[in-house]
Amino acid sequence: MSASDPAATSLTRRDLLKAGGAAAVAVSVPSPAAAQAPKRGGTLRLTFVADPLHFDPHQTLSFVTMVPLSFVYSRLVKVKAGPSVKPMTYPIEPDLAESWTQANDTTYVFKLRKGVRWHNKPPVNGRELTADDVKYTYERFLTITGNPNKPVLDYVVKIEAVDKHTVKFTLKEPNAWFLDLLASTSTWIIAKECVEKFGDLKKVESVVGTGPWMLERWEPNVRITYVRHPSYFVSGLPYADGVEMLIDKDPASRLATWLSGKSDFGPEYQHAVRWLDAPVARQRKPGLQTAEYTWLTGGSTGFKLSNPPFNDVRVRRALARASNLAEIFESLAFSQGRWTPNPAVPAAFADWSIPIDQLTPEGRKNYEHSTAEAKKLLADAGLPNGFKPTVEAAATVYGPDYDDFVQITIKNWKAAGIQADLKLKEYGAFVTSTIFGKFDQMFIGLRGAWADPEAYFYRLYMPGQPLNVLGVNDPKLTEMIKLQRRTFDVAKRKQVVFDIQRYLSEQALFGVDGSIRILSAWDAHIKNYMPNNGFDYGGRLMAAWIDR
């Protein structure tokens, strides 16, 4: 289907209400005439939108740090990757752990692989990984000041190195998501020697892991290069001898790099190509392989319930009714009308995201754009002339489609009487301060940093969580969040998670949102690869090989 196909440019009201977690996946990969033996060697070449903020995984949740680290580090368990894994599914498999047992609802024991070697770089110098490394990593994770990812493991009360290759976790309460959370890309296993030598892990010299590649060189604003880890614990992997990540903030320049054959993957995040650029890419790249699926990234609107008028549900509903998702996603070069509406849990979690037509009547109304209804809601709330909030947004890194999304949203709000005054903030400051509540009245950002469904309501709505910037403290909601954590029966947990999404939409604590159905693309000579959501580029590329 071409980007100009009228059937692809809009959703009917019925389609929109039925959409959500059931979004389909379309993969276009030529079938080989016969099974091909993988080839060793060569360099995988890709582009990336920005330099890392720094290299310490315990001091940021930003994708510009986590993606580069994914080539270097390992964790106990990970999301399985490869052509057999359908995008928008996230099966868990062993990484550094070869097996695990669950003694009871709060006790897990992991057996580590034997003979795993750290990269042969100072100060670790290729020694064997042990249970003490795991214990040290997660104790630092839980105790270091300012770790924005602490909610991933904040229910763990004890980590014990039972012997050299056995680690025991004790939780303070049951958590049915524990293995999914351990697969987070914030849970890389780090080396104590690096922290002791460098004081923290922010310097590039501190990046020493057990992963498939070793970070060889970082040239700021130019590239990051990696070389194969010869002692990687998965026999024969990785197939590629190296990875070159070209840093380029300009989307037109990234596209030109790819079209001219200087990179092997689509130029945007998750190797996507903007739908506006897809026809020329297919023309210029015979045999181009693609996967169309809904990504995790969507919009995020922040405000504080303690600040009037946001304590009034009618005002929150007015913000939603004023927002025109169809206009946004039909206008963006990235989407060109291909998108999926999101409830609180993004539609990219196909099994856990509630279809819009299963929300309550009030929740469903939020997705029906109406400037007139937004104005009426404001008038009913005592604001017949609207109000004038300041709204912060990131000034850099996210790119022109984000900029357009912000501008269209502001325009829609103003049409309803919400006279937003936009204030731009540098990306680094935005992701370290604004999204953690250091803003005056409102912000517009992006969400999609986490590859576990629970994060999208636990982190944002549980009392005491640093990203609960709204200041939600709702006993009914809190009890539902606690209930789903201790519900190990998947079908029953799913129903609780659906109830949480219904409640959040009805109360307009989560407004309206959508995600693009992106087109990830990779060249014909890249074999044994399949994209997916999440920051783990390295995990998805380690078994890819180059057919030259």
XYZ file of N, CA, C and O in Angstrom, residues 21 43 146 151 199 332 377 422 527:
36
model
N -5.387 -2.637 21.059
C -4.434 -3.723 21.185
C -4.469 -4.745 20.074
O -3.531 -5.513 19.913
N 30.372 -5.091 8.818
C 29.948 -4.096 9.808
C 28.505 -3.692 9.549
O 28.144 -3.340 8.420
N 18.882 9.299 42.583
C 18.449 9.827 41.291
C 18.244 8.817 40.189
O 18.167 9.204 39.021
N 11.777 2.281 39.985
C 10.511 1.536 40.099
C 10.548 0.145 39.483
O 9.721 -0.703 39.834
N 34.198 6.520 39.372
C 33.306 7.257 40.260
C 31.844 7.059 39.920
O 30.994 7.013 40.809
N 1.367 14.348 9.788
C 2.781 14.075 10.001
C 3.393 13.302 8.846
O 2.809 12.330 8.347
N -17.681 22.007 28.002
C -17.115 21.461 29.239
C -16.386 22.537 30.032
O -16.510 22.609 31.268
N 3.443 28.325 24.623
C 4.456 27.280 24.478
C 5.831 27.784 24.899
O 6.293 28.830 24.452
N 20.293 -10.159 6.774
C 19.543 -11.395 6.953
C 19.309 -11.693 8.438
O 20.056 -11.236 9.304
